[in-house]
Every structure is written in C-alpha cells, then in structure tokens.
PDB file of C-alpha atoms in Angstrom:
ATOM      1  CA  UNK A   1     -21.011  14.488   3.691  1.00  0.00           C
ATOM      2  CA  UNK A   2     -17.906  12.265   3.691  1.00  0.00           C
ATOM      3  CA  UNK A   3     -19.970   9.361   4.982  1.00  0.00           C
ATOM      4  CA  UNK A   4     -22.444   9.710   2.121  1.00  0.00           C
ATOM      5  CA  UNK A   5     -19.815   9.377  -0.610  1.00  0.00           C
ATOM      6  CA  UNK A   6     -19.539   6.058  -2.387  1.00  0.00           C
ATOM      7  CA  UNK A   7     -15.891   4.976  -2.164  1.00  0.00           C
ATOM      8  CA  UNK A   8     -16.119   3.378  -5.607  1.00  0.00           C
ATOM      9  CA  UNK A   9     -16.769   6.814  -7.117  1.00  0.00           C
ATOM     10  CA  UNK A  10     -13.420   8.232  -5.934  1.00  0.00           C
ATOM     11  CA  UNK A  11     -10.118   8.026  -7.798  1.00  0.00           C
ATOM     12  CA  UNK A  12      -7.183   8.475  -5.424  1.00  0.00           C
ATOM     13  CA  UNK A  13      -3.975   9.704  -7.029  1.00  0.00           C
ATOM     14  CA  UNK A  14      -0.454  10.963  -6.519  1.00  0.00           C
ATOM     15  CA  UNK A  15       2.185  12.317  -8.899  1.00  0.00           C
ATOM     16  CA  UNK A  16       5.978  12.357  -8.877  1.00  0.00           C
ATOM     17  CA  UNK A  17       7.762  15.203 -10.617  1.00  0.00           C
ATOM     18  CA  UNK A  18      11.339  16.142 -11.507  1.00  0.00           C
ATOM     19  CA  UNK A  19      13.048  19.143 -13.128  1.00  0.00           C
ATOM     20  CA  UNK A  20      12.660  19.129 -16.919  1.00  0.00           C
ATOM     21  CA  UNK A  21      16.432  18.765 -17.253  1.00  0.00           C
ATOM     22  CA  UNK A  22      18.994  17.121 -15.048  1.00  0.00           C
ATOM     23  CA  UNK A  23      21.113  20.252 -14.662  1.00  0.00           C
ATOM     24  CA  UNK A  24      20.524  24.001 -14.645  1.00  0.00           C
ATOM     25  CA  UNK A  25      23.181  24.326 -17.357  1.00  0.00           C
ATOM     26  CA  UNK A  26      20.956  22.280 -19.701  1.00  0.00           C
ATOM     27  CA  UNK A  27      18.419  25.130 -19.813  1.00  0.00           C
ATOM     28  CA  UNK A  28      18.683  27.655 -22.609  1.00  0.00           C
ATOM     29  CA  UNK A  29      19.651  31.183 -21.674  1.00  0.00           C
ATOM     30  CA  UNK A  30      16.089  32.510 -21.663  1.00  0.00           C
ATOM     31  CA  UNK A  31      14.902  29.712 -19.380  1.00  0.00           C
ATOM     32  CA  UNK A  32      17.821  30.275 -17.019  1.00  0.00           C
ATOM     33  CA  UNK A  33      16.896  33.944 -16.671  1.00  0.00           C
ATOM     34  CA  UNK A  34      13.232  33.100 -16.149  1.00  0.00           C
ATOM     35  CA  UNK A  35      14.156  30.523 -13.508  1.00  0.00           C
ATOM     36  CA  UNK A  36      16.298  33.091 -11.702  1.00  0.00           C
ATOM     37  CA  UNK A  37      13.391  35.551 -11.714  1.00  0.00           C
ATOM     38  CA  UNK A  38      10.812  32.937 -10.708  1.00  0.00           C
ATOM     39  CA  UNK A  39      12.780  31.812  -7.654  1.00  0.00           C
ATOM     40  CA  UNK A  40      14.331  35.064  -6.459  1.00  0.00           C
ATOM     41  CA  UNK A  41      12.066  35.258  -3.394  1.00  0.00           C
ATOM     42  CA  UNK A  42      12.349  31.548  -2.529  1.00  0.00           C
ATOM     43  CA  UNK A  43      16.145  31.448  -2.692  1.00  0.00           C
ATOM     44  CA  UNK A  44      17.716  32.257   0.662  1.00  0.00           C
ATOM     45  CA  UNK A  45      21.097  31.984   2.371  1.00  0.00           C
ATOM     46  CA  UNK A  46      22.975  32.774  -0.789  1.00  0.00           C
ATOM     47  CA  UNK A  47      21.563  29.957  -2.953  1.00  0.00           C
ATOM     48  CA  UNK A  48      22.370  30.524  -6.623  1.00  0.00           C
ATOM     49  CA  UNK A  49      19.778  29.726  -9.321  1.00  0.00           C
ATOM     50  CA  UNK A  50      21.988  26.764 -10.278  1.00  0.00           C
ATOM     51  CA  UNK A  51      22.030  25.371  -6.731  1.00  0.00           C
ATOM     52  CA  UNK A  52      18.288  25.944  -6.312  1.00  0.00           C
ATOM     53  CA  UNK A  53      17.486  24.074  -9.543  1.00  0.00           C
ATOM     54  CA  UNK A  54      17.284  20.863  -7.468  1.00  0.00           C
ATOM     55  CA  UNK A  55      13.771  22.036  -6.548  1.00  0.00           C
ATOM     56  CA  UNK A  56      12.605  22.846 -10.079  1.00  0.00           C
ATOM     57  CA  UNK A  57      10.314  19.827 -10.158  1.00  0.00           C
ATOM     58  CA  UNK A  58       7.746  21.485  -7.887  1.00  0.00           C
ATOM     59  CA  UNK A  59       6.928  24.137 -10.521  1.00  0.00           C
ATOM     60  CA  UNK A  60       4.958  22.949 -13.556  1.00  0.00           C
ATOM     61  CA  UNK A  61       6.678  25.592 -15.714  1.00  0.00           C
ATOM     62  CA  UNK A  62      10.104  24.076 -15.019  1.00  0.00           C
ATOM     63  CA  UNK A  63       9.293  20.483 -14.090  1.00  0.00           C
ATOM     64  CA  UNK A  64       7.637  17.430 -15.571  1.00  0.00           C
ATOM     65  CA  UNK A  65       5.647  14.417 -14.409  1.00  0.00           C
ATOM     66  CA  UNK A  66       7.435  11.064 -14.416  1.00  0.00           C
ATOM     67  CA  UNK A  67       4.729   8.987 -12.706  1.00  0.00           C
ATOM     68  CA  UNK A  68       1.016   9.180 -11.935  1.00  0.00           C
ATOM     69  CA  UNK A  69      -0.266   6.460  -9.612  1.00  0.00           C
ATOM     70  CA  UNK A  70      -3.973   5.901  -9.008  1.00  0.00           C
ATOM     71  CA  UNK A  71      -6.062   3.721  -6.746  1.00  0.00           C
ATOM     72  CA  UNK A  72      -9.769   2.909  -6.531  1.00  0.00           C
ATOM     73  CA  UNK A  73     -12.053   0.785  -4.377  1.00  0.00           C
ATOM     74  CA  UNK A  74     -14.036  -2.191  -5.634  1.00  0.00           C
ATOM     75  CA  UNK A  75     -16.536  -4.091  -3.540  1.00  0.00           C
ATOM     76  CA  UNK A  76     -17.994  -7.460  -4.488  1.00  0.00           C
ATOM     77  CA  UNK A  77     -20.364  -8.710  -1.825  1.00  0.00           C
ATOM     78  CA  UNK A  78     -18.455  -8.434   1.452  1.00  0.00           C
ATOM     79  CA  UNK A  79     -15.065  -8.388  -0.256  1.00  0.00           C
ATOM     80  CA  UNK A  80     -13.382  -4.987  -0.471  1.00  0.00           C
ATOM     81  CA  UNK A  81     -10.299  -4.386  -2.612  1.00  0.00           C
ATOM     82  CA  UNK A  82      -8.216  -1.327  -3.408  1.00  0.00           C
ATOM     83  CA  UNK A  83      -6.674  -1.556  -6.873  1.00  0.00           C
ATOM     84  CA  UNK A  84      -3.540   0.417  -7.652  1.00  0.00           C
ATOM     85  CA  UNK A  85      -1.928   1.107 -11.012  1.00  0.00           C
ATOM     86  CA  UNK A  86       0.618   3.568 -12.404  1.00  0.00           C
ATOM     87  CA  UNK A  87       1.368   5.460 -15.601  1.00  0.00           C
ATOM     88  CA  UNK A  88       4.996   6.197 -16.441  1.00  0.00           C
ATOM     89  CA  UNK A  89       7.315   6.757 -19.407  1.00  0.00           C
ATOM     90  CA  UNK A  90       7.354   9.850 -21.609  1.00  0.00           C
ATOM     91  CA  UNK A  91       5.321  12.634 -20.043  1.00  0.00           C
ATOM     92  CA  UNK A  92       2.858  13.102 -22.957  1.00  0.00           C
ATOM     93  CA  UNK A  93       2.077   9.373 -22.836  1.00  0.00           C
ATOM     94  CA  UNK A  94       1.581   9.490 -19.058  1.00  0.00           C
ATOM     95  CA  UNK A  95      -0.859  12.381 -19.389  1.00  0.00           C
ATOM     96  CA  UNK A  96      -2.762  10.835 -22.292  1.00  0.00           C
ATOM     97  CA  UNK A  97      -3.164   7.512 -20.470  1.00  0.00           C
ATOM     98  CA  UNK A  98      -4.356   9.272 -17.332  1.00  0.00           C
ATOM     99  CA  UNK A  99      -6.817  11.334 -19.348  1.00  0.00           C
ATOM    100  CA  UNK A 100      -8.124   8.174 -21.030  1.00  0.00           C
ATOM    101  CA  UNK A 101      -8.686   6.584 -17.614  1.00  0.00           C
ATOM    102  CA  UNK A 102     -10.708   9.603 -16.516  1.00  0.00           C
ATOM    103  CA  UNK A 103     -12.774   9.604 -19.698  1.00  0.00           C
ATOM    104  CA  UNK A 104     -13.431   5.863 -19.665  1.00  0.00           C
ATOM    105  CA  UNK A 105     -14.101   5.247 -15.976  1.00  0.00           C
ATOM    106  CA  UNK A 106     -14.314   8.487 -13.950  1.00  0.00           C
ATOM    107  CA  UNK A 107     -16.136  10.986 -16.150  1.00  0.00           C
ATOM    108  CA  UNK A 108     -19.596  11.102 -14.553  1.00  0.00           C
ATOM    109  CA  UNK A 109     -20.776  13.846 -12.206  1.00  0.00           C
ATOM    110  CA  UNK A 110     -20.673  11.374  -9.299  1.00  0.00           C
ATOM    111  CA  UNK A 111     -16.956  10.756  -9.756  1.00  0.00           C
ATOM    112  CA  UNK A 112     -14.356  12.602  -7.680  1.00  0.00           C
ATOM    113  CA  UNK A 113     -10.563  12.898  -7.637  1.00  0.00           C
ATOM    114  CA  UNK A 114      -8.732  12.770  -4.313  1.00  0.00           C
ATOM    115  CA  UNK A 115      -5.108  13.547  -3.425  1.00  0.00           C
ATOM    116  CA  UNK A 116      -3.219  14.886  -0.414  1.00  0.00           C
ATOM    117  CA  UNK A 117      -2.570  18.585  -1.059  1.00  0.00           C
ATOM    118  CA  UNK A 118      -4.090  17.851  -4.463  1.00  0.00           C
ATOM    119  CA  UNK A 119      -5.828  21.205  -4.819  1.00  0.00           C
ATOM    120  CA  UNK A 120      -2.551  23.074  -4.369  1.00  0.00           C
ATOM    121  CA  UNK A 121      -0.262  20.681  -6.220  1.00  0.00           C
ATOM    122  CA  UNK A 122      -1.359  17.514  -8.033  1.00  0.00           C
ATOM    123  CA  UNK A 123      -4.503  18.738  -9.818  1.00  0.00           C
ATOM    124  CA  UNK A 124      -3.163  22.099 -11.097  1.00  0.00           C
ATOM    125  CA  UNK A 125       0.218  20.544 -11.937  1.00  0.00           C
ATOM    126  CA  UNK A 126      -1.376  17.872 -14.131  1.00  0.00           C
ATOM    127  CA  UNK A 127      -3.613  20.461 -15.805  1.00  0.00           C
ATOM    128  CA  UNK A 128      -0.708  22.814 -16.526  1.00  0.00           C
ATOM    129  CA  UNK A 129       1.467  20.039 -17.928  1.00  0.00           C
ATOM    130  CA  UNK A 130      -1.415  18.921 -20.164  1.00  0.00           C
ATOM    131  CA  UNK A 131      -1.749  22.456 -21.553  1.00  0.00           C
ATOM    132  CA  UNK A 132       2.019  22.696 -22.058  1.00  0.00           C
ATOM    133  CA  UNK A 133       1.982  19.358 -23.904  1.00  0.00           C
ATOM    134  CA  UNK A 134      -0.949  20.371 -26.115  1.00  0.00           C
ATOM    135  CA  UNK A 135      -3.469  18.012 -24.517  1.00  0.00           C
ATOM    136  CA  UNK A 136      -7.068  19.179 -24.074  1.00  0.00           C
ATOM    137  CA  UNK A 137      -8.124  19.088 -20.448  1.00  0.00           C
ATOM    138  CA  UNK A 138     -10.544  16.344 -19.391  1.00  0.00           C
ATOM    139  CA  UNK A 139     -13.737  17.521 -17.709  1.00  0.00           C
ATOM    140  CA  UNK A 140     -12.499  16.609 -14.232  1.00  0.00           C
ATOM    141  CA  UNK A 141      -9.537  18.995 -14.535  1.00  0.00           C
ATOM    142  CA  UNK A 142     -11.211  21.834 -16.451  1.00  0.00           C
ATOM    143  CA  UNK A 143     -12.380  24.159 -13.703  1.00  0.00           C
ATOM    144  CA  UNK A 144     -13.292  27.160 -15.856  1.00  0.00           C
ATOM    145  CA  UNK A 145     -16.813  28.362 -15.088  1.00  0.00           C
ATOM    146  CA  UNK A 146     -17.376  25.837 -12.312  1.00  0.00           C
ATOM    147  CA  UNK A 147     -18.746  27.012  -8.994  1.00  0.00           C
ATOM    148  CA  UNK A 148     -16.720  25.938  -5.929  1.00  0.00           C
ATOM    149  CA  UNK A 149     -19.211  23.203  -5.038  1.00  0.00           C
ATOM    150  CA  UNK A 150     -19.056  21.878  -8.608  1.00  0.00           C
ATOM    151  CA  UNK A 151     -15.298  21.224  -8.529  1.00  0.00           C
ATOM    152  CA  UNK A 152     -14.957  17.412  -8.394  1.00  0.00           C
ATOM    153  CA  UNK A 153     -11.858  17.385  -6.193  1.00  0.00           C
ATOM    154  CA  UNK A 154     -11.234  16.095  -2.683  1.00  0.00           C
ATOM    155  CA  UNK A 155      -8.089  16.918  -0.724  1.00  0.00           C
ATOM    156  CA  UNK A 156      -7.225  15.001   2.443  1.00  0.00           C
ATOM    157  CA  UNK A 157      -5.062  17.868   3.660  1.00  0.00           C
ATOM    158  CA  UNK A 158      -7.925  20.322   3.208  1.00  0.00           C
ATOM    159  CA  UNK A 159     -10.318  17.940   4.957  1.00  0.00           C
ATOM    160  CA  UNK A 160      -7.922  17.800   7.912  1.00  0.00           C
ATOM    161  CA  UNK A 161      -7.722  21.607   8.091  1.00  0.00           C
ATOM    162  CA  UNK A 162     -11.378  21.941   9.124  1.00  0.00           C
ATOM    163  CA  UNK A 163     -11.352  25.518   7.868  1.00  0.00           C
ATOM    164  CA  UNK A 164      -7.902  26.411   9.279  1.00  0.00           C
ATOM    165  CA  UNK A 165      -6.344  27.723   6.077  1.00  0.00           C
ATOM    166  CA  UNK A 166      -2.931  28.430   7.568  1.00  0.00           C
ATOM    167  CA  UNK A 167      -2.442  24.824   8.615  1.00  0.00           C
ATOM    168  CA  UNK A 168      -0.179  22.486   6.606  1.00  0.00           C
ATOM    169  CA  UNK A 169       0.135  18.814   7.506  1.00  0.00           C
ATOM    170  CA  UNK A 170       2.236  16.378   5.487  1.00  0.00           C
ATOM    171  CA  UNK A 171       0.776  13.029   4.458  1.00  0.00           C
ATOM    172  CA  UNK A 172       3.411  11.250   6.542  1.00  0.00           C
ATOM    173  CA  UNK A 173       2.546  13.226   9.692  1.00  0.00           C
ATOM    174  CA  UNK A 174      -1.188  12.826   9.182  1.00  0.00           C
ATOM    175  CA  UNK A 175      -0.826   9.065   8.726  1.00  0.00           C
ATOM    176  CA  UNK A 176       1.238   8.911  11.906  1.00  0.00           C
ATOM    177  CA  UNK A 177      -1.213  10.800  14.123  1.00  0.00           C
ATOM    178  CA  UNK A 178      -4.134   8.776  12.732  1.00  0.00           C
ATOM    179  CA  UNK A 179      -2.412   5.512  13.589  1.00  0.00           C
ATOM    180  CA  UNK A 180      -1.950   4.352  10.018  1.00  0.00           C
ATOM    181  CA  UNK A 181       0.912   1.848   9.741  1.00  0.00           C
ATOM    182  CA  UNK A 182       3.852   3.469   7.991  1.00  0.00           C
ATOM    183  CA  UNK A 183       4.859   1.683   4.774  1.00  0.00           C
ATOM    184  CA  UNK A 184       8.500   0.714   4.391  1.00  0.00           C
ATOM    185  CA  UNK A 185       9.661   3.559   2.172  1.00  0.00           C
ATOM    186  CA  UNK A 186      13.276   3.677   1.048  1.00  0.00           C
ATOM    187  CA  UNK A 187      13.051   7.244  -0.259  1.00  0.00           C
ATOM    188  CA  UNK A 188      11.294  10.569   0.127  1.00  0.00           C
ATOM    189  CA  UNK A 189      10.226  13.321  -2.253  1.00  0.00           C
ATOM    190  CA  UNK A 190      13.577  15.099  -2.136  1.00  0.00           C
ATOM    191  CA  UNK A 191      15.256  12.015  -3.608  1.00  0.00           C
ATOM    192  CA  UNK A 192      13.056  11.588  -6.696  1.00  0.00           C
ATOM    193  CA  UNK A 193      15.232  13.755  -8.959  1.00  0.00           C
ATOM    194  CA  UNK A 194      18.417  11.773  -8.306  1.00  0.00           C
ATOM    195  CA  UNK A 195      16.631   8.417  -8.426  1.00  0.00           C
ATOM    196  CA  UNK A 196      15.224   9.416 -11.835  1.00  0.00           C
ATOM    197  CA  UNK A 197      18.236  11.079 -13.443  1.00  0.00           C
ATOM    198  CA  UNK A 198      21.213   9.403 -11.759  1.00  0.00           C
ATOM    199  CA  UNK A 199      19.971   5.969 -10.741  1.00  0.00           C
ATOM    200  CA  UNK A 200      17.443   5.762 -13.600  1.00  0.00           C
ATOM    201  CA  UNK A 201      15.293   3.591 -11.332  1.00  0.00           C
ATOM    202  CA  UNK A 202      11.706   4.364 -12.330  1.00  0.00           C
ATOM    203  CA  UNK A 203      10.444   1.237 -10.562  1.00  0.00           C
ATOM    204  CA  UNK A 204      11.599   2.663  -7.237  1.00  0.00           C
ATOM    205  CA  UNK A 205       9.727   5.888  -7.962  1.00  0.00           C
ATOM    206  CA  UNK A 206       6.582   3.986  -8.951  1.00  0.00           C
ATOM    207  CA  UNK A 207       6.654   2.017  -5.690  1.00  0.00           C
ATOM    208  CA  UNK A 208       7.047   5.241  -3.703  1.00  0.00           C
ATOM    209  CA  UNK A 209       4.204   6.928  -5.603  1.00  0.00           C
ATOM    210  CA  UNK A 210       1.858   3.966  -5.147  1.00  0.00           C
ATOM    211  CA  UNK A 211       2.564   3.851  -1.411  1.00  0.00           C
ATOM    212  CA  UNK A 212       1.430   7.480  -1.161  1.00  0.00           C
ATOM    213  CA  UNK A 213      -1.786   6.642  -3.005  1.00  0.00           C
ATOM    214  CA  UNK A 214      -2.508   3.822  -0.574  1.00  0.00           C
ATOM    215  CA  UNK A 215      -1.715   6.065   2.403  1.00  0.00           C
ATOM    216  CA  UNK A 216      -4.042   8.775   1.051  1.00  0.00           C
ATOM    217  CA  UNK A 217      -6.845   6.225   0.788  1.00  0.00           C
ATOM    218  CA  UNK A 218      -6.104   5.033   4.323  1.00  0.00           C
ATOM    219  CA  UNK A 219      -6.302   8.611   5.631  1.00  0.00           C
ATOM    220  CA  UNK A 220      -9.641   9.034   3.868  1.00  0.00           C
ATOM    221  CA  UNK A 221     -10.958   5.882   5.514  1.00  0.00           C
ATOM    222  CA  UNK A 222      -9.858   7.152   8.942  1.00  0.00           C
ATOM    223  CA  UNK A 223     -11.594  10.476   8.310  1.00  0.00           C
ATOM    224  CA  UNK A 224     -14.765   8.422   7.783  1.00  0.00           C
ATOM    225  CA  UNK A 225     -13.958   6.285  10.838  1.00  0.00           C
ATOM    226  CA  UNK A 226     -13.846   3.115   8.741  1.00  0.00           C
ATOM    227  CA  UNK A 227     -11.642   0.044   8.889  1.00  0.00           C
ATOM    228  CA  UNK A 228      -8.206   0.486   7.318  1.00  0.00           C
ATOM    229  CA  UNK A 229      -7.152  -1.536   4.310  1.00  0.00           C
ATOM    230  CA  UNK A 230      -5.232  -4.727   4.974  1.00  0.00           C
ATOM    231  CA  UNK A 231      -2.303  -5.824   2.814  1.00  0.00           C
ATOM    232  CA  UNK A 232      -4.525  -8.550   1.359  1.00  0.00           C
ATOM    233  CA  UNK A 233      -7.067  -5.980   0.160  1.00  0.00           C
ATOM    234  CA  UNK A 234      -4.502  -3.947  -1.810  1.00  0.00           C
ATOM    235  CA  UNK A 235      -4.051  -5.239  -5.355  1.00  0.00           C
ATOM    236  CA  UNK A 236      -1.613  -3.939  -7.976  1.00  0.00           C
ATOM    237  CA  UNK A 237      -3.191  -4.079 -11.458  1.00  0.00           C
TER     238      UNK A 237
END
C-alpha cells in the first residue's frame, strides 16, 4: 500500500513542545497538586514534582506547542522538491495557522498526515491543545466515529514496527539504521525547554523541528525503497 500512495497527498509534520510555564512555582496551587498526582508513577529515584516539571512539555494538559513544522512533496515534470515551512509564535496562532493549512490544502479524503510517533504524540497533542484553546478540530484530527482504516494518519514508527507493538524506535536511530545522512543538529528534544525559556531562541527550535520533518520524509522514502532527498531538493518556504 505504501507504494500506491501519492507523495504529494501527504503532509509530513513535527511539533516542539515546552511546559506551559518556565518553573513549577509558576503554577497555581491546584495545578501543582494535579501535576503531582499526574506524575506520581513516572517520578522515580526521589524526584520531586518540582524537579520533574522539566518534562511537563510532553503532556498536553501541562505543556504547550511552540512550533509546528510541515513538509510536502511537489513534482513538476522530473523535478522533485520537498517544501518545508513552520508555524510559531503564540500557541493559539500556531494552531489556527496549522488548521487553515489543513483546510486549504490537505482536507480531501486522499490527504494524509505523517509524523514519527505521530499517533501517540503529535496528532493527539495538537488535537488536545486545540480543544484547550477553544479551536474546533479540523476533519483530519477529529477521529470521533471514524473506523481505524478511515483515520488519515501515517506514523513512520508504526510502519517500522510491522505489527510488533512493544517495539519503540527513535527517529534518530531509525534514520541511522536506514543509512539516512544525519543532519547537523546542535540540540535534542531535552534542550527545547531551556532554549525556549532561557535562551529565547525560537529560530534554533524551528531549525531543529524542520530537520525532524525532513528526516521523517526521508525515512518514508526509504520504507518505499525510493531515492532520498538531496539538499538541492529541500526548499524552505
């Protein structure tokens, strides 16, 4: 089935998230208690709720999106390009711009969304943050009533599992074993919070997010046994 999909019908994406506040002490008392309860089973080795707050960005109830990067293929004759763009700023604006993109260009039945670990993280996270921000879900994220085969989502990690549901493979590891050249990244996911709150360097986060989108597309091409993208084919728009 992968070989039958038209690459131009797929929107590849990645999100970067941070805790809603820089410090645990910035939460109101009710939120602090709820955070303590939410993380009681994840916290080990004597971590306090305050110390564990560094990881709050991975939960949509306690985090927020600071960047959504997307990429899509365009083919004109024999010329293939992969166009990458990003949405950033205030979270409601990010979500509204992303929703507008889906409605304007990726709203048909043929269109699919693709992310690495997207079904467990990116897609539900975006949907939850839209609900929290009072934004109606676009069709591609509203899964209510859809049968499993009607859900318009692809996940490169799920594709790599081949039915092995206990298997987790990071995007970086998958790219490595598939022989995809590693981009020159100067950060990883654990650094996003400090880069956002302390360094206030959103451009660095955008670059990191866009590199993951490109890598996801490269993995997808390898899963189809197709030629990888060259630097010349990747265009920032």
